[in-house]
Each structure stands twice: as C-alpha cells, then as structure tokens.
Short mmCIF file of C-alpha atoms in Angstrom, two decimals:
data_model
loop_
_atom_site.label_atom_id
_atom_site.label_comp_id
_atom_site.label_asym_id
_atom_site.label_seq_id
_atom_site.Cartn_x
_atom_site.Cartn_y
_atom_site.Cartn_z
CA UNK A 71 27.28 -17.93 -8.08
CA UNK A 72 27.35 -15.45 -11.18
CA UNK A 73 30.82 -13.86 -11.65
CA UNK A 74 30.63 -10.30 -12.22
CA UNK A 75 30.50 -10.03 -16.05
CA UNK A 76 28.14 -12.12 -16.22
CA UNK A 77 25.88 -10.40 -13.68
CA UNK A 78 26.29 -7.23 -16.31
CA UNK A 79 25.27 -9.53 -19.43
CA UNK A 80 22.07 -10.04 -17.18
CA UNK A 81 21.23 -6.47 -15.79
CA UNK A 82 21.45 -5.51 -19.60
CA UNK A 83 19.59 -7.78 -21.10
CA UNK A 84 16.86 -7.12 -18.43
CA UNK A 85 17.35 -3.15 -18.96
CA UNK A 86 17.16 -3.76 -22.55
CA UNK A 87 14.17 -6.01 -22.53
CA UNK A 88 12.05 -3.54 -20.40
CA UNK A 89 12.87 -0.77 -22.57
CA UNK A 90 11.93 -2.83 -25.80
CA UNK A 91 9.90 -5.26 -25.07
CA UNK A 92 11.86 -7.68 -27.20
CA UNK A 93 14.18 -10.58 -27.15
CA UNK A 94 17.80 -9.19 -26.40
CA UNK A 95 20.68 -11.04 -28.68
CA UNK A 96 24.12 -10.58 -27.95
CA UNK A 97 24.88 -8.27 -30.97
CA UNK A 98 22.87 -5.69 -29.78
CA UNK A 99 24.31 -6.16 -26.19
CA UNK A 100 27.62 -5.53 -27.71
CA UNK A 101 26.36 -3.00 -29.67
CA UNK A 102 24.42 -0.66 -26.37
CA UNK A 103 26.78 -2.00 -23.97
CA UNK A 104 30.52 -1.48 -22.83
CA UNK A 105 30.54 -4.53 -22.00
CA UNK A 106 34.22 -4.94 -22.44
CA UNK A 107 34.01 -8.19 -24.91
CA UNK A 108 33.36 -9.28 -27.93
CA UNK A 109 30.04 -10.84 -28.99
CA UNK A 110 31.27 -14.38 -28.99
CA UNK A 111 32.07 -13.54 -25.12
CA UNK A 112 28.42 -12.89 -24.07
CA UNK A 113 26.95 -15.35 -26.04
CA UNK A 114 28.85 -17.84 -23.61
CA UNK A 115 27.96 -16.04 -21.38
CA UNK A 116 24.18 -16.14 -21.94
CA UNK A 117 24.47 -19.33 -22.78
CA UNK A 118 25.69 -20.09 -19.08
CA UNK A 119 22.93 -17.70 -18.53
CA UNK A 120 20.25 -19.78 -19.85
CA UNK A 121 21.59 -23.08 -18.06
CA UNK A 122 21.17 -21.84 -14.92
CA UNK A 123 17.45 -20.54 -15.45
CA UNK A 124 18.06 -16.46 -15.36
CA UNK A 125 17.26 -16.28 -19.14
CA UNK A 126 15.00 -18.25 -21.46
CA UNK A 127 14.89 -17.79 -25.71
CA UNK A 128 11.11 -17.55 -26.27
CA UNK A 129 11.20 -18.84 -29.72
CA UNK A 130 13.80 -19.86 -32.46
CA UNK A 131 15.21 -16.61 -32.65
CA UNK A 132 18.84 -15.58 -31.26
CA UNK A 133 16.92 -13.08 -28.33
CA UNK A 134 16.36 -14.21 -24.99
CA UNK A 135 14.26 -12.84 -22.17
CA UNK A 136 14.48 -12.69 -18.52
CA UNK A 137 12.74 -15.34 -16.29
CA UNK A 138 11.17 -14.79 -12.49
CA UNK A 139 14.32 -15.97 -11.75
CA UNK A 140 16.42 -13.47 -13.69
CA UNK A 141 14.42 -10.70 -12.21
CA UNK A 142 14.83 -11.78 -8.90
CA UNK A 143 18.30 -11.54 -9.11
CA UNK A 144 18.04 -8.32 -11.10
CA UNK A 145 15.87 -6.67 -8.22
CA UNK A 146 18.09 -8.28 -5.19
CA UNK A 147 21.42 -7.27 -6.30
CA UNK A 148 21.67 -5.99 -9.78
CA UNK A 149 18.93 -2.38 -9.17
CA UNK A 150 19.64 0.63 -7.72
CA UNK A 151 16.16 1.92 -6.66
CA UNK A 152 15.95 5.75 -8.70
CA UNK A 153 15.41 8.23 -6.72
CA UNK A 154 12.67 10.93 -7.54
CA UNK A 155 13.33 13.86 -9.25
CA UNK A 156 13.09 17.32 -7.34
CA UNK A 157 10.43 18.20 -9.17
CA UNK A 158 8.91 15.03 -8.91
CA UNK A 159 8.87 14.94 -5.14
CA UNK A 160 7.40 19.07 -5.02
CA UNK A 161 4.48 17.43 -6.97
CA UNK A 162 4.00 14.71 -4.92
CA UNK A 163 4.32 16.64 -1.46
CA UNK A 164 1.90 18.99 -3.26
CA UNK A 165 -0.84 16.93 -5.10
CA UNK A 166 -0.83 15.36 -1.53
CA UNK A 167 -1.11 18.17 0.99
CA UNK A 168 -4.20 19.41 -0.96
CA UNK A 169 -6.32 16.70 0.69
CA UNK A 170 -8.77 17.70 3.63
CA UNK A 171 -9.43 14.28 4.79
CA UNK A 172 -8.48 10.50 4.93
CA UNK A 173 -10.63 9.39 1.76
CA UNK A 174 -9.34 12.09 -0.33
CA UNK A 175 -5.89 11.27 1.06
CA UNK A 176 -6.21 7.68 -0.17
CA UNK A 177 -7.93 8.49 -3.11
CA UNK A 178 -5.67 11.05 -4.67
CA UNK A 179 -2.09 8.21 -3.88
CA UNK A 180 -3.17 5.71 -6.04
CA UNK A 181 -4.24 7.99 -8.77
CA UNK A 182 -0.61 9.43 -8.19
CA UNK A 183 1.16 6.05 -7.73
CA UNK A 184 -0.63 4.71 -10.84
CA UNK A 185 0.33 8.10 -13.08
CA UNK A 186 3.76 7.93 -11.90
CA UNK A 187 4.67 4.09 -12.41
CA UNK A 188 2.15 3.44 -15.24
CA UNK A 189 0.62 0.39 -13.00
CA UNK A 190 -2.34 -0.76 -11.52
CA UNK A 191 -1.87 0.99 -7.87
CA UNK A 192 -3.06 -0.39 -4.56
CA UNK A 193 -3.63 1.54 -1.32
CA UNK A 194 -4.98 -0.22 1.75
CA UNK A 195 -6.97 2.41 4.00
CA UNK A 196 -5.13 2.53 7.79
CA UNK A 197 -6.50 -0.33 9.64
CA UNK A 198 -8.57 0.21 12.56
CA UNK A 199 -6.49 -2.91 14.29
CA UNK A 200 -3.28 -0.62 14.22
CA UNK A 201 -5.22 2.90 14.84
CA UNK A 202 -5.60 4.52 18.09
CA UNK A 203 -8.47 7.23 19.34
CA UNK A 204 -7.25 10.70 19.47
CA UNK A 205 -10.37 12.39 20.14
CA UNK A 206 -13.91 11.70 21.02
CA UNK A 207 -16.54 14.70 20.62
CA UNK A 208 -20.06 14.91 21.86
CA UNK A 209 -21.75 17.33 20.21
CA UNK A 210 -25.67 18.41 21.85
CA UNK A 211 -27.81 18.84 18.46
CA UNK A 212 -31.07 18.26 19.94
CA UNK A 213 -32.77 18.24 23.19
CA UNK A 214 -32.15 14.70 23.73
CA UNK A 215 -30.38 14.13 20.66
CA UNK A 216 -25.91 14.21 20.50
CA UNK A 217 -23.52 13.77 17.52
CA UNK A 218 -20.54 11.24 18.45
CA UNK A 219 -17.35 11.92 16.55
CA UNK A 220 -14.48 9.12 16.85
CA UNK A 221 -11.01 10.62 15.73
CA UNK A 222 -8.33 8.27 15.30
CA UNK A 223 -4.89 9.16 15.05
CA UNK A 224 -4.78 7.68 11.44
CA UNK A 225 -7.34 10.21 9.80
CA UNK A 226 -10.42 8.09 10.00
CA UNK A 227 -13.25 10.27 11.38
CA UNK A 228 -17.12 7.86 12.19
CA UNK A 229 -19.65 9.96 13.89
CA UNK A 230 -23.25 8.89 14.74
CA UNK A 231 -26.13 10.55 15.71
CA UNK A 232 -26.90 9.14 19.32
CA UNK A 233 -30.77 9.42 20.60
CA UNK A 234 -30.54 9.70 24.34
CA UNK A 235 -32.75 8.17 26.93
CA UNK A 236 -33.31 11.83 28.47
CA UNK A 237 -32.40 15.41 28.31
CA UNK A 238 -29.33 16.10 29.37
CA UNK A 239 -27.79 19.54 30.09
CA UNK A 240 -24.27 21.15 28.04
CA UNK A 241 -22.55 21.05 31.42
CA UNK A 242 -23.00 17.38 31.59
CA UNK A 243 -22.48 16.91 28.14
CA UNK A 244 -18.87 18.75 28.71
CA UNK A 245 -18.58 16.32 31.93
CA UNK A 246 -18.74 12.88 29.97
CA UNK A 247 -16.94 14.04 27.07
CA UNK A 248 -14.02 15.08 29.42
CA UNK A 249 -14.07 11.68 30.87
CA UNK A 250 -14.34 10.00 27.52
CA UNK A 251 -11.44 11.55 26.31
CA UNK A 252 -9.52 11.40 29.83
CA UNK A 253 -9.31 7.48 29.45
CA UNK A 254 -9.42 7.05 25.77
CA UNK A 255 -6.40 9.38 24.36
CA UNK A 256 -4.20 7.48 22.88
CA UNK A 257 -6.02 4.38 23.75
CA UNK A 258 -5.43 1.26 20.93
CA UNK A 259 -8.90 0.54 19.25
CA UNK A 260 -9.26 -2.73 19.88
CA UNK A 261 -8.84 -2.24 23.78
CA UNK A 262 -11.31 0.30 23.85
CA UNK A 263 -14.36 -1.89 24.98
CA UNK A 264 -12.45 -2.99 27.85
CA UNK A 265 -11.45 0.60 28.90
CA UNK A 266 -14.77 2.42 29.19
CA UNK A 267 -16.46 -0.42 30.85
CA UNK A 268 -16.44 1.13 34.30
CA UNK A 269 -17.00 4.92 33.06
CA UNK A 270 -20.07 5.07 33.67
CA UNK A 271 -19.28 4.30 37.46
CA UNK A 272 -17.16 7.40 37.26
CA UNK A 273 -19.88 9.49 36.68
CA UNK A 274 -22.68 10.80 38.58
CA UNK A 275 -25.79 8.51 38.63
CA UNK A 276 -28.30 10.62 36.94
CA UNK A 277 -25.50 10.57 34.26
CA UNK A 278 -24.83 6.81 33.66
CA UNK A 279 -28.23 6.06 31.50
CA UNK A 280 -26.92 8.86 28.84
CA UNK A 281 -23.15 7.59 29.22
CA UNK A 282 -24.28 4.11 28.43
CA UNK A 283 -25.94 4.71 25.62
CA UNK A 284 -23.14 6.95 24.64
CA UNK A 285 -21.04 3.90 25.06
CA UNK A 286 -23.17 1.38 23.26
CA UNK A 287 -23.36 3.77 19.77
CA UNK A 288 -19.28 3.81 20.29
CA UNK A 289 -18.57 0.30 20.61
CA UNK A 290 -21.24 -0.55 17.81
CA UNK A 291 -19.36 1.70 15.30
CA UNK A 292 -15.82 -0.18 16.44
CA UNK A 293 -17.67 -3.41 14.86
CA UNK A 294 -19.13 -1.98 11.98
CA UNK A 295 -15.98 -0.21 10.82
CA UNK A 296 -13.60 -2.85 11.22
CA UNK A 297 -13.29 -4.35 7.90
CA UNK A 298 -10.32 -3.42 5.92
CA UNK A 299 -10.79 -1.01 3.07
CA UNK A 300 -9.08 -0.94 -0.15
CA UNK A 301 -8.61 1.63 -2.97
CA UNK A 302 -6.80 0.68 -6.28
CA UNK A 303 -6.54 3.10 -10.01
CA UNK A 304 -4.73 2.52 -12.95
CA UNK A 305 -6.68 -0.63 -14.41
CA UNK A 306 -6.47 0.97 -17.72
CA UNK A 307 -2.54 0.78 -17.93
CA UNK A 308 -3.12 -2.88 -17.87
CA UNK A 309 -4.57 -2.14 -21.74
CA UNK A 310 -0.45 -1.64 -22.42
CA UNK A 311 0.69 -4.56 -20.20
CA UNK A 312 1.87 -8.10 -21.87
CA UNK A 313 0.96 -10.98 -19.51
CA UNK A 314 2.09 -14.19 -20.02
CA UNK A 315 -1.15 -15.04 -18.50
CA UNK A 316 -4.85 -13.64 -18.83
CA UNK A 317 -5.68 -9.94 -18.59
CA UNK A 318 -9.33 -11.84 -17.36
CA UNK A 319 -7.63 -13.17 -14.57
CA UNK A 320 -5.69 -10.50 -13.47
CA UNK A 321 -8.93 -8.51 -13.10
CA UNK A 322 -10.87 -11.08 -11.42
CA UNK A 323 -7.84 -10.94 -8.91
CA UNK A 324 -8.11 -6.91 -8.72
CA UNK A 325 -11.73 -7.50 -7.58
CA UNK A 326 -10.67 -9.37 -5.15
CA UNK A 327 -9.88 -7.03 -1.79
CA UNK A 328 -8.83 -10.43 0.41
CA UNK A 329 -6.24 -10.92 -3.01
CA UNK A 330 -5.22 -7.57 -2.74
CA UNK A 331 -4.79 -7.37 1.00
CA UNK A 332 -2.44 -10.34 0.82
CA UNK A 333 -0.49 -9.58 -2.24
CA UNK A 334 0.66 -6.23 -0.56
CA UNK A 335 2.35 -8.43 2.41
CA UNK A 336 2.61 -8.56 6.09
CA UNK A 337 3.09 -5.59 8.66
CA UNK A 338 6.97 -5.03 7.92
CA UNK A 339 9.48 -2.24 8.50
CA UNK A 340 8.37 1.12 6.98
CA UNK A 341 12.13 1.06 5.39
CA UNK A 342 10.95 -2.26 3.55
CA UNK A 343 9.81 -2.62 -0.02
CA UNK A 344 8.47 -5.84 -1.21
CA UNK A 345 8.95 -7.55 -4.30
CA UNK A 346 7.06 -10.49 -5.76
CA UNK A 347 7.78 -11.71 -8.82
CA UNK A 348 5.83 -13.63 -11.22
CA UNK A 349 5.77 -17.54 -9.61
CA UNK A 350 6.36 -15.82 -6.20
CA UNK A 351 2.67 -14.73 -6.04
CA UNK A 352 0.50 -16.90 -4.03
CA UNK A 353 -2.60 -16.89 -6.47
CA UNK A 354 -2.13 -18.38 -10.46
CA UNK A 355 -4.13 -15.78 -12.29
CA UNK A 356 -1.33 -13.16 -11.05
CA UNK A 357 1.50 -15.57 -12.12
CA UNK A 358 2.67 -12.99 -15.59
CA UNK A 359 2.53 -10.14 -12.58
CA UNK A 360 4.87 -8.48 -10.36
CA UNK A 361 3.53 -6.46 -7.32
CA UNK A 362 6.17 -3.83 -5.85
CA UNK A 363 5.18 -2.83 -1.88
CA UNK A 364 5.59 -0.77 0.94
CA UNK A 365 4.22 0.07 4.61
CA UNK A 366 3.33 4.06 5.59
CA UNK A 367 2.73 5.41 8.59
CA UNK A 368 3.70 7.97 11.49
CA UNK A 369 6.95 7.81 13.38
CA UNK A 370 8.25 3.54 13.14
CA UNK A 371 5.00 2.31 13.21
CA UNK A 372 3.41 0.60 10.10
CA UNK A 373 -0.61 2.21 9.94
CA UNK A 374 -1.13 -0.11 6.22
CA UNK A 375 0.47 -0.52 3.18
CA UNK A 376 0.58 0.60 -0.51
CA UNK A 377 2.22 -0.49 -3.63
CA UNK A 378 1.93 -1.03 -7.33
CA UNK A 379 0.85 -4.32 -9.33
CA UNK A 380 1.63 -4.67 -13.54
CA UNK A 381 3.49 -7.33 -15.50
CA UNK A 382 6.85 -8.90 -14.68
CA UNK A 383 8.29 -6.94 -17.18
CA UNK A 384 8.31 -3.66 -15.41
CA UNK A 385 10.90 -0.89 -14.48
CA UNK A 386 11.79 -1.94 -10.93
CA UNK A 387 13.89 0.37 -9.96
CA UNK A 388 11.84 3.40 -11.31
CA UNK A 389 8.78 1.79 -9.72
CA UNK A 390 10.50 0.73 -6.31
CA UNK A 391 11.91 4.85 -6.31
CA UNK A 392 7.99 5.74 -6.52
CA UNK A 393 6.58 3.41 -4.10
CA UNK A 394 8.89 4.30 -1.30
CA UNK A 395 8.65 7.50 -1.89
CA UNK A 396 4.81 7.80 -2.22
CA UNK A 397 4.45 5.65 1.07
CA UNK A 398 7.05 8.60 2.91
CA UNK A 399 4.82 11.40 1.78
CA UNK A 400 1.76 9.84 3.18
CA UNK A 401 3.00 8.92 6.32
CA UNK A 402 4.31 12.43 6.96
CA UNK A 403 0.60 14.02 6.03
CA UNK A 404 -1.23 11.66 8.40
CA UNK A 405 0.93 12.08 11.07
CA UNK A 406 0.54 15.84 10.77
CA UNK A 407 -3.24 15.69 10.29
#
C-alpha cells in the first residue's frame, strides 16, 4: 500500500505527463506542485515509485512515466471523473435531440464523443437481443400488396414489402394488425417466434393464408437483422496519438467489429464505466491503448454500449466525464422516441 504522499507524487506525475507528453523529474514536480517537500523527498519517493512498478524512466534521463500499472491506480483511486460544463451538456442535449431516427442518433454520438474527448469513439447500435416490439403496422399499398413496419422500443424501425397470397380487404387488414399488436406489445424479440405461432388460429379462416405470410416476412426480418451493428469516428485523432505499439495495428483492430464489440465489455450497470488499460486489453495490437466505456439505455436496463478508445496516455477523468455523460443523453432520447 502507497501512503498518501506518495499517492500525490503519482497523480502528478501522471497529470503532468498527460499534459506534456514528457518524462516528469522531480524538480519540476516541486516546482508545479505543493507538494509539501523538498525535491530530495519525491525523488525517494519516486524511487519507491519505480520499485513497485507505478513508474518507469524511459531512457537515461531523470523523467519518468507512468506504467498500466500507474494508471490503474491513477483511474481507481487517484481521478475524480470532471463533470461537463453547462454549456457543454446544452450542446450535447442539443446536437442530440436534432436526430429524427436511430441511425442519425448513432451517427451524430460518436462524431460528438470523438470531438469532445479527441479519441477514436465507439457506439454499438441497440441490440435486437435486448430490444422489445413496440409496434407492428400493416400498411395496404396494393391490392394484394402490404408494407410491414417492426418498431422496437430501442429506435430500430425494418419494414418490408409483403406480397400476399390474395386480396384482402382494409377491415381485415385493421383485424390482424390489432391482433399483431395485441400479443406482441412489449413482447422481447427473441420470443417473438414463439408468440405468434398460434395467431393465425385466432383469426378467421379466410384470414390465416394472409396472416401467415404476414408472419413468415416478420420472423425472416428477426434473422436477417440480428447481427450487431457498430459505428466508430475519430480515426484521424489517432494522427496525434503516441502508441507504444503500431498505429497499423490499432487500425486493423478498429476494422474489426467482433474487436470492438468485446473491447467495449459485458452488459453492466448503466452507472458503470469501464476502464482498460494498456496490458488489460485482450488483443496485442491494442496493448499502447486504453478504451474508456459505458452502457445506455431507458430506465435500468442496458439497450448497448458506447465509449472511447486512444492511447494510454489520455485524460481519464475528462474522458470518463464525457462518456458517462454522452451514454445519459442517449438513453434519455431513445427512451423518449
């Protein structure tokens, strides 16, 4: 265990690297710090520092740098995550509400996460696993032809054009979409096969050959839309980064959307933010990275996650501040969409 000076000695060397991008010595510690001791003082203390792995001296010089380890500890118990400005958070709420549906929603967070953290920014679309129907619409466009419109209650809108085996009349029409939307409000995606399977026995037999083929389109669309989508911006902010590593293989990781998927984390708490730091990550070519994470979605439940991926000599507690609060703005749009 660190005693509490030299827990400062380590939050301002890692402030002061991330600001400068260079080796810290204890002289200029002394010098930006009130610290409370002389420069002989920290040097024993980085020393100790050092020993126990939370610093390293890159080369010959007197400067040292913070390790995965020293940023772990930094992030765990040293940062204070900054909270958004007022301003800040109008824009947000504003850039944000000006979206009509879910791919502009997606599309215009991680070209805000990645302007306000200066990182390569990750948003996973909702998954379809964790969405629910909130509306089904048949819409007559032909004499025998019918738009289906799935709603979820994540955003996601898929609509088909269904051919029908017959003509069918509006009243009809009206009939099965009532009884669609009777048993399938609110009804998880994924047990959605199993619930229409006897609607067509609800129905009135010159009905059932339309409401099957209804029901066939439907279930179809459930397959074909149930990969997980992923949006990311901000590659161009790597241009700035310095990786330890190379910038080739942090891109071939970025092109990756199983990488991605996994480096933003399990389902967790929509309170949580994830960390990994450097070593921590799963996959070498992101080993010079850190990738700072969140969950968003309506009321306690997690709908997919977001976060922000750059080198592991970032601002955490700037970034953290923006990734929690991006994730809270989006939840509270979709779950008033």
């Amino acid at each position: 265990m660190l005693d509490d000076r030299k827990l400062a000695v380590l939050r301002a060397i890692v402030e002061d690297y991330v600001s400068t991008n260079e080796p810290v010595g204890s002289k200029a510690l002394a010098d930006r710090h009130n610290l409370g001791v002389s420069p002989a003082t920290i040097r024993n203390d980085m020393a100790a520092l050092e020993e126990q792995g939370y610093i390293t001296q890159p080369h010959t010089s007197a400067g040292r740098v913070p390790t995965d380890k020293g940023y772990r500890l930094f992030v765990d118990r040293l940062s204070q995550i900054k909270p958004l400005s007022g301003a800040e958070r109008r824009a947000i709420e504003t850039f944000l509400a000006g979206a009509v549906d879910l791919d502009e929603i997606v599309m215009r967070t991680v070209r805000l996460l990645a302007q306000l953290t200066r990182q390569v920014a990750v948003v996973q679309y909702p998954s379809l696993t964790r969405s629910a129907v909130r509306h089904v619409e048949i819409v007559p466009i032909a004499e025998r032809r019918v738009m289906l419109v799935l709603i979820t209650n994540t955003g996601r809108v898929e609509q088909r054009v269904v051919d029908l085996p017959e003509a069918i009349a509006d009243d009809r029409i009206a009939n099965l979409r009532a009884v669609l939307n009777a048993c399938l409000d609110g009804c998880g995606l994924s047990q959605v096969p199993e619930t229409v399977a006897d609607v067509p026995e609800r129905l009135p037999p010159e009905d059932r050959p339309a409401a099957a083929t209804i029901l066939s389109v439907l279930l179809e669309t459930l397959v074909e839309r149930h990969e997980e989508k992923i949006a990311f911006a901000g590659t161009a902010n790597l241009a700035a980064a310095d990786f330890s590593v190379g910038l080739r293989d942090v891109l071939e990781a970025l092109e990756e959307q199983v990488v991605l998927i996994r480096l933003l984390g399990e389902t967790g708490g929509l309170s949580d933010i994830t960390v990994r730091i450097g070593s921590e990550n799963p996959y070498s070519g992101l080993r010079g990275t850190s990738i700072v994470a969140a969950g968003y979605g309506s009321g306690d439940r997690e709908l997919a996650r977001l976060g922000v991926l750059g080198p592991t000599r970032m601002d955490y507690p700037v970034t953290m501040g923006a990734v929690r609060a991006v994730a809270r703005y989006v939840g509270q749009i979709l779950a008033g969409s």
